[in-house]
Coordinates of C-alpha atoms in Angstrom, one line a residue:
M1 CA 9.0 108.0 -18.4
A2 CA 7.7 106.9 -15.1
D3 CA 9.5 104.0 -13.5
R4 CA 7.0 101.1 -13.7
R5 CA 9.1 98.7 -11.6
A6 CA 7.6 97.8 -8.2
P7 CA 9.8 98.0 -5.2
A8 CA 11.1 94.7 -3.9
A9 CA 9.4 95.4 -0.6
L10 CA 6.1 95.5 -2.3
V11 CA 6.7 92.2 -4.2
S12 CA 7.9 90.6 -0.9
G13 CA 4.8 91.8 1.0
D14 CA 6.8 94.1 3.3
I15 CA 4.6 97.2 2.8
D16 CA 1.6 97.0 5.0
D17 CA -0.4 100.0 4.1
A18 CA -1.3 102.0 1.0
N19 CA 0.7 105.0 2.0
G20 CA 4.0 103.0 1.8
S21 CA 4.9 103.4 5.4
Q22 CA 7.7 101.0 6.5
P23 CA 7.5 98.6 9.5
D24 CA 10.1 98.6 12.2
K25 CA 12.4 95.9 10.9
P26 CA 15.9 95.6 9.5
E27 CA 16.4 97.3 6.1
R28 CA 16.6 94.8 3.2
H29 CA 19.1 95.4 0.4
V30 CA 17.7 94.7 -3.0
H31 CA 19.7 94.0 -6.1
W32 CA 18.0 95.0 -9.3
S33 CA 18.6 92.7 -12.2
Q34 CA 19.1 93.8 -15.8
S35 CA 15.6 92.8 -16.5
S36 CA 13.0 95.2 -15.5
D37 CA 10.8 92.3 -14.3
D38 CA 13.4 90.3 -12.3
H39 CA 14.8 90.9 -8.9
E40 CA 17.0 89.1 -6.4
D41 CA 17.2 89.3 -2.6
A42 CA 20.8 89.8 -1.6
S43 CA 20.3 87.7 1.4
S44 CA 18.3 84.8 -0.1
S45 CA 18.0 82.6 -3.2
D46 CA 14.9 82.7 -5.4
E47 CA 13.7 79.4 -4.0
S48 CA 13.2 81.0 -0.6
L49 CA 11.0 83.7 -2.0
P50 CA 7.2 83.2 -2.0
L51 CA 5.8 83.0 -5.4
Y52 CA 2.4 84.2 -6.5
T53 CA 0.2 81.6 -8.1
P54 CA -3.1 82.5 -9.6
P55 CA -6.1 80.7 -8.2
E56 CA -6.7 78.8 -11.4
A57 CA -3.2 77.3 -11.4
N58 CA -3.7 76.1 -7.7
V59 CA -6.9 74.3 -8.7
S60 CA -5.3 72.6 -11.7
R61 CA -2.3 71.4 -9.6
A62 CA -4.6 70.0 -6.9
W63 CA -6.5 67.9 -9.4
A64 CA -3.2 66.7 -10.9
N65 CA -1.9 65.7 -7.5
K66 CA -5.2 64.0 -6.7
G67 CA -4.9 61.7 -9.9
R68 CA -1.2 60.9 -9.2
A69 CA -0.8 58.0 -6.6
S70 CA 2.5 57.4 -4.7
P71 CA 4.5 54.2 -5.4
R72 CA 3.5 53.0 -1.9
K73 CA -0.2 53.4 -2.6
L74 CA 0.3 51.7 -6.0
W75 CA 1.9 48.6 -4.3
L76 CA -0.8 48.5 -1.6
G77 CA -3.5 48.6 -4.2
L78 CA -1.8 45.9 -6.3
G79 CA -1.4 43.7 -3.1
Y80 CA -5.0 44.1 -2.3
R81 CA -6.1 43.1 -5.7
L82 CA -3.8 40.0 -5.7
R83 CA -5.0 39.0 -2.3
S84 CA -8.6 39.3 -3.4
K85 CA -7.9 37.1 -6.5
F86 CA -5.9 34.6 -4.4
M87 CA -8.7 34.3 -1.8
M88 CA -11.1 33.8 -4.6
A89 CA -9.0 31.0 -6.2
M90 CA -8.6 29.3 -2.8
L91 CA -12.3 29.5 -2.3
M92 CA -12.9 27.9 -5.7
L93 CA -10.6 25.1 -4.8
L94 CA -11.9 24.7 -1.3
I95 CA -15.5 24.2 -2.3
P96 CA -14.9 21.1 -4.4
A97 CA -12.4 19.7 -1.9
V98 CA -14.9 20.0 1.0
F99 CA -17.5 18.5 -1.3
Y100 CA -15.2 15.6 -2.2
L101 CA -14.2 14.9 1.4
T102 CA -17.8 15.0 2.5
V103 CA -18.7 12.4 -0.2
L104 CA -15.6 10.4 0.7
W105 CA -16.6 10.4 4.4
A106 CA -20.1 9.4 3.5
R107 CA -18.9 6.6 1.3
E108 CA -16.5 5.3 4.0
Q109 CA -19.4 5.3 6.5
D110 CA -21.4 3.2 4.1
L111 CA -18.5 0.8 3.5
N112 CA -17.9 0.4 7.3
A113 CA -21.5 -0.4 8.0
K114 CA -22.3 -3.9 9.1
W115 CA -23.1 -6.4 6.3
M116 CA -26.1 -8.7 6.8
P117 CA -25.6 -12.2 5.4
D118 CA -27.7 -13.2 2.4
R119 CA -30.3 -15.9 2.6
E120 CA -28.1 -18.5 1.0
S121 CA -25.3 -18.0 3.5
L122 CA -27.7 -18.2 6.4
L123 CA -29.1 -21.5 5.0
F124 CA -25.5 -22.9 4.6
S125 CA -24.7 -22.1 8.2
R126 CA -27.5 -24.3 9.4
K127 CA -26.5 -27.4 7.6
P128 CA -23.6 -29.9 8.1
L129 CA -20.5 -29.3 6.1
P130 CA -20.7 -31.4 2.9
A131 CA -18.2 -34.2 2.5
P132 CA -15.1 -33.4 0.5
L133 CA -14.8 -34.6 -3.0
E134 CA -12.2 -37.3 -3.3
R135 CA -11.5 -36.3 -6.9
T136 CA -9.9 -33.1 -5.6
W137 CA -7.4 -34.9 -3.4
I138 CA -3.9 -35.2 -4.5
S139 CA -3.9 -39.0 -4.0
S140 CA -6.1 -39.1 -7.0
Y141 CA -3.3 -37.8 -9.3
K142 CA -0.1 -39.3 -10.5
L143 CA 2.9 -37.4 -9.3
P144 CA 5.0 -35.5 -9.9
L145 CA 3.1 -32.4 -10.8
R146 CA 4.2 -30.0 -13.6
T147 CA 2.8 -27.0 -15.4
Q148 CA 1.1 -26.9 -18.8
G149 CA 0.0 -23.6 -20.0
R150 CA -2.2 -22.0 -17.4
N151 CA -2.7 -25.2 -15.4
I152 CA -0.9 -27.4 -12.9
V153 CA -1.2 -31.0 -14.1
D154 CA -0.1 -34.5 -13.1
E155 CA 1.9 -37.0 -15.1
N156 CA -1.2 -37.9 -17.2
G157 CA -2.0 -34.3 -18.0
H158 CA -4.9 -34.0 -15.6
R159 CA -5.4 -30.7 -14.0
F160 CA -4.7 -30.5 -10.2
K161 CA -6.4 -27.4 -8.8
L162 CA -4.8 -25.9 -5.7
S163 CA -7.6 -25.4 -3.1
S164 CA -5.4 -24.4 -0.2
I165 CA -5.5 -22.9 3.2
N166 CA -2.7 -21.1 5.1
W167 CA -1.7 -22.4 8.6
Y168 CA 0.6 -19.9 10.1
G169 CA 2.6 -19.6 13.3
A170 CA 6.1 -20.8 12.4
S171 CA 6.8 -17.4 10.8
D172 CA 5.8 -15.5 14.0
E173 CA 7.4 -14.8 17.4
L174 CA 6.8 -18.2 18.9
F175 CA 8.4 -20.2 16.0
V176 CA 5.6 -22.8 16.0
P177 CA 2.5 -23.4 13.9
G178 CA -0.6 -22.4 15.9
G179 CA -2.8 -24.9 17.7
L180 CA -0.3 -27.5 18.8
D181 CA -1.2 -26.6 22.4
I182 CA -4.9 -27.4 21.7
Q183 CA -5.0 -30.3 19.3
H184 CA -2.6 -33.0 18.0
R185 CA -1.2 -32.0 14.7
S186 CA -2.7 -35.0 12.9
V187 CA -6.2 -34.0 14.2
I188 CA -5.7 -30.5 12.7
A189 CA -4.6 -32.1 9.4
E190 CA -7.7 -34.2 9.2
T191 CA -9.8 -31.2 10.1
I192 CA -8.3 -29.3 7.1
K193 CA -9.0 -32.3 4.8
K194 CA -12.7 -32.6 6.0
M195 CA -13.2 -29.0 5.2
G196 CA -12.5 -29.8 1.6
F197 CA -9.0 -28.3 1.2
N198 CA -6.4 -30.4 -0.7
S199 CA -3.3 -28.4 0.1
V200 CA -1.7 -26.3 2.8
R201 CA 0.6 -23.2 2.6
L202 CA 3.0 -23.5 5.6
P203 CA 5.0 -20.3 6.2
Y204 CA 8.3 -20.0 8.1
S205 CA 10.6 -17.1 9.0
D206 CA 14.3 -16.8 8.3
E207 CA 14.9 -16.1 12.0
L208 CA 13.4 -19.6 12.7
V209 CA 16.2 -21.1 10.6
I210 CA 18.9 -18.9 12.1
K211 CA 18.0 -19.4 15.8
N212 CA 16.2 -22.8 15.6
P213 CA 15.3 -22.5 19.3
V214 CA 14.1 -25.3 21.6
L215 CA 10.3 -24.6 21.9
E216 CA 8.6 -24.0 25.2
P217 CA 6.7 -27.1 26.4
R218 CA 3.4 -25.1 26.7
L219 CA 3.5 -24.4 22.9
V220 CA 3.2 -28.1 22.1
L221 CA 1.0 -29.2 25.0
A222 CA -1.2 -31.4 22.9
N223 CA 1.8 -33.0 21.1
P224 CA 3.9 -34.3 23.9
D225 CA 6.2 -36.2 21.5
L226 CA 7.4 -32.8 20.3
E227 CA 8.4 -31.6 23.7
G228 CA 12.1 -30.6 23.9
L229 CA 12.4 -30.5 20.1
R230 CA 13.8 -27.5 18.2
A231 CA 11.7 -25.3 15.9
M232 CA 12.9 -26.8 12.7
D233 CA 12.1 -30.4 14.0
V234 CA 8.6 -29.3 14.9
F235 CA 8.1 -27.6 11.5
E236 CA 9.1 -30.9 9.8
A237 CA 6.8 -32.9 12.1
V238 CA 3.8 -30.7 11.2
T239 CA 4.6 -30.9 7.5
T240 CA 4.8 -34.7 7.8
A241 CA 1.4 -34.9 9.6
L242 CA -0.2 -32.9 6.8
T243 CA 1.2 -35.1 4.0
D244 CA 0.4 -38.3 6.0
A245 CA -3.2 -37.0 5.9
G246 CA -3.0 -36.8 2.1
L247 CA -2.6 -33.1 1.9
A248 CA -0.2 -31.4 -0.5
V249 CA 2.1 -28.9 1.2
I250 CA 3.7 -25.7 -0.2
I251 CA 6.5 -24.3 2.0
N252 CA 6.6 -20.5 2.1
N253 CA 9.4 -18.2 3.2
H254 CA 7.1 -15.6 4.8
I255 CA 9.3 -13.0 6.5
T256 CA 12.9 -12.4 7.7
S257 CA 12.3 -11.6 11.4
A258 CA 9.9 -13.7 13.3
T259 CA 6.9 -11.4 13.6
W260 CA 3.5 -10.7 12.2
C261 CA 3.6 -9.9 8.5
C262 CA 3.4 -7.4 6.9
G263 CA 4.2 -4.0 8.3
A264 CA 6.2 -1.0 7.2
D265 CA 9.6 -2.4 8.4
P266 CA 11.9 -2.2 5.3
C267 CA 14.0 -5.0 6.9
D268 CA 11.3 -7.5 6.0
A269 CA 10.1 -6.0 2.7
G270 CA 12.4 -8.2 0.6
W271 CA 14.4 -11.4 0.6
A272 CA 17.7 -9.5 1.6
N273 CA 18.3 -6.5 3.8
D274 CA 22.1 -6.2 3.9
H275 CA 21.9 -2.9 2.1
L276 CA 20.2 -1.3 5.2
G277 CA 23.3 -1.9 7.3
P278 CA 22.7 -1.8 11.1
L279 CA 19.0 -0.9 10.9
C280 CA 17.9 -4.5 10.8
R281 CA 17.6 -6.7 13.9
V282 CA 17.9 -9.9 11.7
K283 CA 20.4 -9.3 8.9
Q284 CA 20.3 -11.3 5.7
T285 CA 22.0 -11.3 2.4
E286 CA 20.6 -12.9 -0.8
E287 CA 22.9 -15.9 -0.3
D288 CA 21.8 -16.2 3.3
W289 CA 18.2 -16.3 2.1
I290 CA 18.9 -19.1 -0.4
Q291 CA 20.9 -21.1 2.1
H292 CA 18.0 -20.9 4.6
W293 CA 15.8 -22.3 1.8
E294 CA 18.2 -25.1 1.3
S295 CA 18.2 -25.9 5.0
V296 CA 14.4 -26.2 5.1
M297 CA 13.9 -28.1 1.9
E298 CA 16.5 -30.7 2.4
R299 CA 14.2 -32.3 5.0
F300 CA 11.5 -32.8 2.4
V301 CA 13.5 -34.1 -0.6
H302 CA 12.0 -37.5 -0.1
N303 CA 8.5 -36.4 0.7
P304 CA 6.5 -36.5 -2.6
L305 CA 3.6 -34.4 -1.2
V306 CA 5.8 -31.4 -0.4
I307 CA 5.1 -30.2 -4.0
G308 CA 6.7 -26.7 -4.0
A309 CA 8.3 -23.7 -2.6
D310 CA 6.7 -20.3 -2.4
L311 CA 9.9 -18.3 -2.5
R312 CA 9.0 -15.1 -0.7
N313 CA 5.8 -13.6 0.7
E314 CA 4.6 -10.2 -0.6
V315 CA 7.8 -8.6 -1.9
R316 CA 7.4 -4.8 -1.7
G317 CA 9.1 -1.5 -1.7
L318 CA 8.2 2.0 -0.6
W319 CA 5.8 3.5 -3.2
G320 CA 6.6 1.0 -5.9
T321 CA 10.4 1.0 -5.5
M322 CA 10.8 -2.7 -5.9
P323 CA 11.4 -3.3 -9.6
W324 CA 10.1 -6.6 -10.9
S325 CA 13.3 -7.3 -12.8
K326 CA 15.3 -7.3 -9.6
W327 CA 12.9 -9.7 -7.9
A328 CA 12.7 -12.0 -11.0
A329 CA 16.5 -12.4 -11.1
A330 CA 16.6 -13.3 -7.4
A331 CA 13.8 -15.7 -7.8
E332 CA 15.6 -17.4 -10.7
K333 CA 18.7 -17.8 -8.7
C334 CA 17.0 -19.3 -5.6
G335 CA 14.6 -21.4 -7.7
N336 CA 17.4 -23.0 -9.7
R337 CA 19.3 -23.9 -6.6
L338 CA 16.2 -25.6 -5.2
L339 CA 15.6 -27.5 -8.4
K340 CA 19.1 -28.9 -8.2
M341 CA 18.0 -30.5 -4.9
K342 CA 14.8 -31.9 -6.5
S343 CA 13.7 -31.1 -10.0
D344 CA 10.1 -32.1 -9.3
W345 CA 9.3 -29.1 -7.1
L346 CA 7.0 -26.3 -8.3
I347 CA 8.7 -23.0 -7.9
I348 CA 6.2 -20.3 -6.9
V349 CA 7.0 -16.7 -7.5
E350 CA 4.8 -14.0 -6.1
G351 CA 4.2 -10.6 -7.6
T352 CA 5.6 -7.3 -6.3
E353 CA 3.5 -4.6 -4.6
S354 CA 2.7 -7.0 -1.8
A355 CA 2.0 -9.8 -4.4
N356 CA -0.7 -7.7 -6.1
D357 CA 1.2 -7.1 -9.3
V358 CA 2.6 -9.7 -11.6
S359 CA 2.3 -7.5 -14.7
G360 CA 6.1 -7.4 -15.2
A361 CA 6.2 -11.1 -16.1
L362 CA 4.8 -10.3 -19.5
D363 CA 7.9 -8.5 -20.7
R364 CA 10.3 -10.1 -18.2
P365 CA 9.3 -13.6 -17.4
V366 CA 11.0 -15.7 -14.7
R367 CA 13.2 -18.4 -16.5
L368 CA 14.1 -21.6 -14.7
D369 CA 16.6 -24.2 -15.7
V370 CA 14.0 -26.9 -15.5
E371 CA 11.0 -26.5 -17.8
N372 CA 7.3 -26.6 -16.6
R373 CA 8.0 -25.8 -13.0
L374 CA 7.1 -22.1 -12.7
V375 CA 3.9 -21.0 -11.0
Y376 CA 3.2 -17.3 -10.4
S377 CA 1.2 -16.1 -7.3
A378 CA -0.9 -13.1 -6.4
H379 CA -2.5 -11.9 -3.2
G380 CA -5.4 -9.5 -2.6
Y381 CA -7.5 -8.1 0.3
K382 CA -10.1 -5.4 0.7
W383 CA -7.4 -2.8 1.3
S384 CA -5.4 -3.8 -1.8
G385 CA -5.3 -1.1 -4.5
W386 CA -5.2 1.7 -2.0
G387 CA -2.6 3.7 -3.9
S388 CA -4.5 3.7 -7.2
W389 CA -6.9 6.4 -8.5
Q390 CA -9.7 3.7 -8.6
G391 CA -9.3 3.2 -4.9
R392 CA -9.2 0.1 -2.6
F393 CA -10.9 -3.1 -3.7
A394 CA -13.6 -2.6 -1.0
Q395 CA -14.6 0.5 -3.0
R396 CA -14.7 -0.9 -6.5
N397 CA -17.5 -2.0 -8.7
Y398 CA -17.1 -5.4 -10.3
K399 CA -16.1 -4.1 -13.7
S400 CA -13.2 -2.0 -12.2
F401 CA -12.1 -4.9 -10.0
V402 CA -11.9 -7.4 -12.9
K403 CA -10.0 -4.9 -15.0
T404 CA -7.3 -4.7 -12.4
M405 CA -7.2 -8.5 -11.9
R406 CA -6.7 -9.0 -15.6
R407 CA -4.0 -6.4 -15.9
N408 CA -2.1 -7.4 -12.7
W409 CA -2.0 -11.2 -13.1
A410 CA -5.0 -12.9 -14.9
Y411 CA -3.6 -12.1 -18.3
L412 CA -1.2 -15.0 -17.7
L413 CA -4.2 -17.3 -17.6
D414 CA -6.0 -15.6 -20.5
L415 CA -2.9 -16.0 -22.7
D416 CA -2.3 -19.5 -21.4
I417 CA 1.3 -18.5 -20.4
A418 CA 1.5 -19.9 -16.9
P419 CA -0.5 -20.9 -13.8
V420 CA -1.3 -18.3 -11.2
W421 CA -2.2 -19.3 -7.7
F422 CA -4.1 -16.7 -5.7
G423 CA -2.2 -17.6 -2.6
E424 CA -3.8 -15.2 -0.1
L425 CA -7.4 -14.1 0.1
G426 CA -9.5 -13.6 3.2
A427 CA -12.3 -11.8 5.0
P428 CA -13.6 -11.5 8.6
N429 CA -16.5 -13.6 9.9
D430 CA -18.3 -10.4 10.9
P431 CA -17.8 -8.3 7.7
T432 CA -18.6 -4.8 6.9
V433 CA -20.2 -3.8 3.5
G434 CA -16.7 -3.1 2.2
D435 CA -15.4 -6.6 3.3
A436 CA -18.3 -8.2 1.6
R437 CA -18.0 -6.3 -1.6
Y438 CA -14.4 -7.2 -2.0
W439 CA -15.1 -10.9 -1.2
K440 CA -18.0 -11.2 -3.5
H441 CA -16.2 -9.6 -6.4
L442 CA -13.1 -11.8 -5.9
L443 CA -15.0 -15.1 -5.4
Q444 CA -17.2 -14.3 -8.4
Y445 CA -14.1 -13.8 -10.5
L446 CA -12.2 -16.8 -9.3
K447 CA -15.3 -18.9 -10.0
S448 CA -15.5 -17.5 -13.5
I449 CA -11.9 -18.5 -14.3
D450 CA -11.8 -21.6 -12.1
G451 CA -8.9 -20.2 -10.2
D452 CA -6.4 -21.8 -7.8
F453 CA -6.5 -20.2 -4.4
G454 CA -5.2 -20.2 -0.8
Y455 CA -7.4 -18.9 2.0
W456 CA -5.8 -16.9 4.8
A457 CA -6.1 -18.4 7.4
L458 CA -7.0 -21.5 9.4
N459 CA -5.8 -20.1 12.8
P460 CA -8.5 -18.9 15.3
R461 CA -5.9 -17.1 17.4
K462 CA -2.7 -15.1 16.5
P463 CA 0.4 -16.2 18.4
K464 CA 1.2 -12.9 20.0
N465 CA -1.0 -12.2 23.0
N466 CA -3.4 -14.9 21.9
E467 CA -5.3 -12.3 20.0
K468 CA -8.5 -13.3 18.2
E469 CA -8.1 -14.0 14.4
S470 CA -11.2 -12.7 12.7
Y471 CA -10.3 -14.3 9.4
S472 CA -10.3 -17.9 10.9
L473 CA -12.2 -20.8 9.4
V474 CA -12.2 -22.8 12.6
H475 CA -13.3 -22.1 16.2
D476 CA -11.0 -22.0 19.2
D477 CA -11.0 -25.8 19.5
W478 CA -9.2 -26.1 16.1
I479 CA -11.7 -28.8 14.9
T480 CA -15.0 -27.1 14.4
P481 CA -15.4 -25.3 11.1
V482 CA -16.9 -21.8 10.9
L483 CA -19.9 -22.2 8.6
D484 CA -20.6 -18.8 7.1
Y485 CA -20.6 -16.9 3.8
R486 CA -16.8 -17.5 3.3
M487 CA -17.0 -21.3 3.7
K488 CA -20.1 -21.4 1.4
D489 CA -18.3 -19.5 -1.4
L490 CA -15.1 -21.5 -0.9
Q491 CA -17.0 -24.8 -1.1
E492 CA -18.5 -23.7 -4.4
L493 CA -15.1 -22.8 -5.8
M494 CA -13.5 -26.1 -4.6
R495 CA -16.3 -28.2 -6.1
Q496 CA -16.2 -26.7 -9.7

């Protein structure tokens, strides 16, 4: 039988012509395997030999390789798809954000636009200030005062409505109530009374009590009898001038360090700052704070028209970190110490969150040793409410504004629990639309509840650098009232 096995040279492609002639190259030794179809090169493994693949197999393998992606390509593809989805999501978020910011910017532009006084305010500004009502003066009431439900009343149970104004300066850098270089203190007191106010909130700083410096003569130029006196003596003299004019006075501990209130300095955010260690220029414990109060109020024990103590101005913490319960406990301790000095005084406790929020008193009321002596107090300006989702008061509609007032403090009046004195409100004499909106809403609400109030402020100039006070209700001479929309609305509130 003919040998059908092909020579190894033929399989390996070493025969280059049909006649089987050999090329000039080294002879290869071939080992024949037991199988007639298998062979092995003695000098090389099977893997080194070229294999014959039919054309159809090559095509199938090419298509198979084409459909199989490498891991790197898979990751690249996945990353591309994820990036595309992320960019789309960001775009979907960015579009409403840009729209919201555009609307917000447009609204702020509207709020900052100049407000034009209404016809009634213009007419009011062209007429003489109406004479004050004697029935609102404290001399028409039988002292001492006390509380009864939502009202402050006299001995006979007649309501005494606080229509107050703030006269600041003793709480600031110069340690003296403003204007004593321009007018005699008794003239300023009579001006306040002619404007229709029946009471004055008079703030001081703890630093004034600690240092009690001799005042510079230039600061009391129009009051030569005060020259050479210390700050505490001048504070007492101003208080006496107010009460001699028939005005009730509420003393207010405004700030720890003698400076403009109220900034972001944590040293002045509360009644004590000893927990802050060396950070504070003027250091004060809770006991220091109470003793300062005692030093101030001992001068007025025998003055019946010093009717109360506003314990601390605008207690606050960073992002709501001042719990009401902590402040209420401190207020009780201080208030009870003062009531031991004179049990007739009204003890006024402001809310937290810069006096905006008295809601904690519903579940944790302040409890004093003497009954019917507690008055709560709230403050509010156009920027108040800035951390809430409803926005600042300047942005609110009336319904939203009233809802916040009732939740924060007016529930105490609605439920006839205790009086609430809105001890600070104010607006500039040249208002924006936002200023006017806040003011109109607040005055409308105070009129609707016949609320007690304290306007900020009398002063035409701030102590530091003699800066203009845009919230003032008198001109630079300290005797001429500013007759504008604010005075018009306040007159209406006073005369209810």
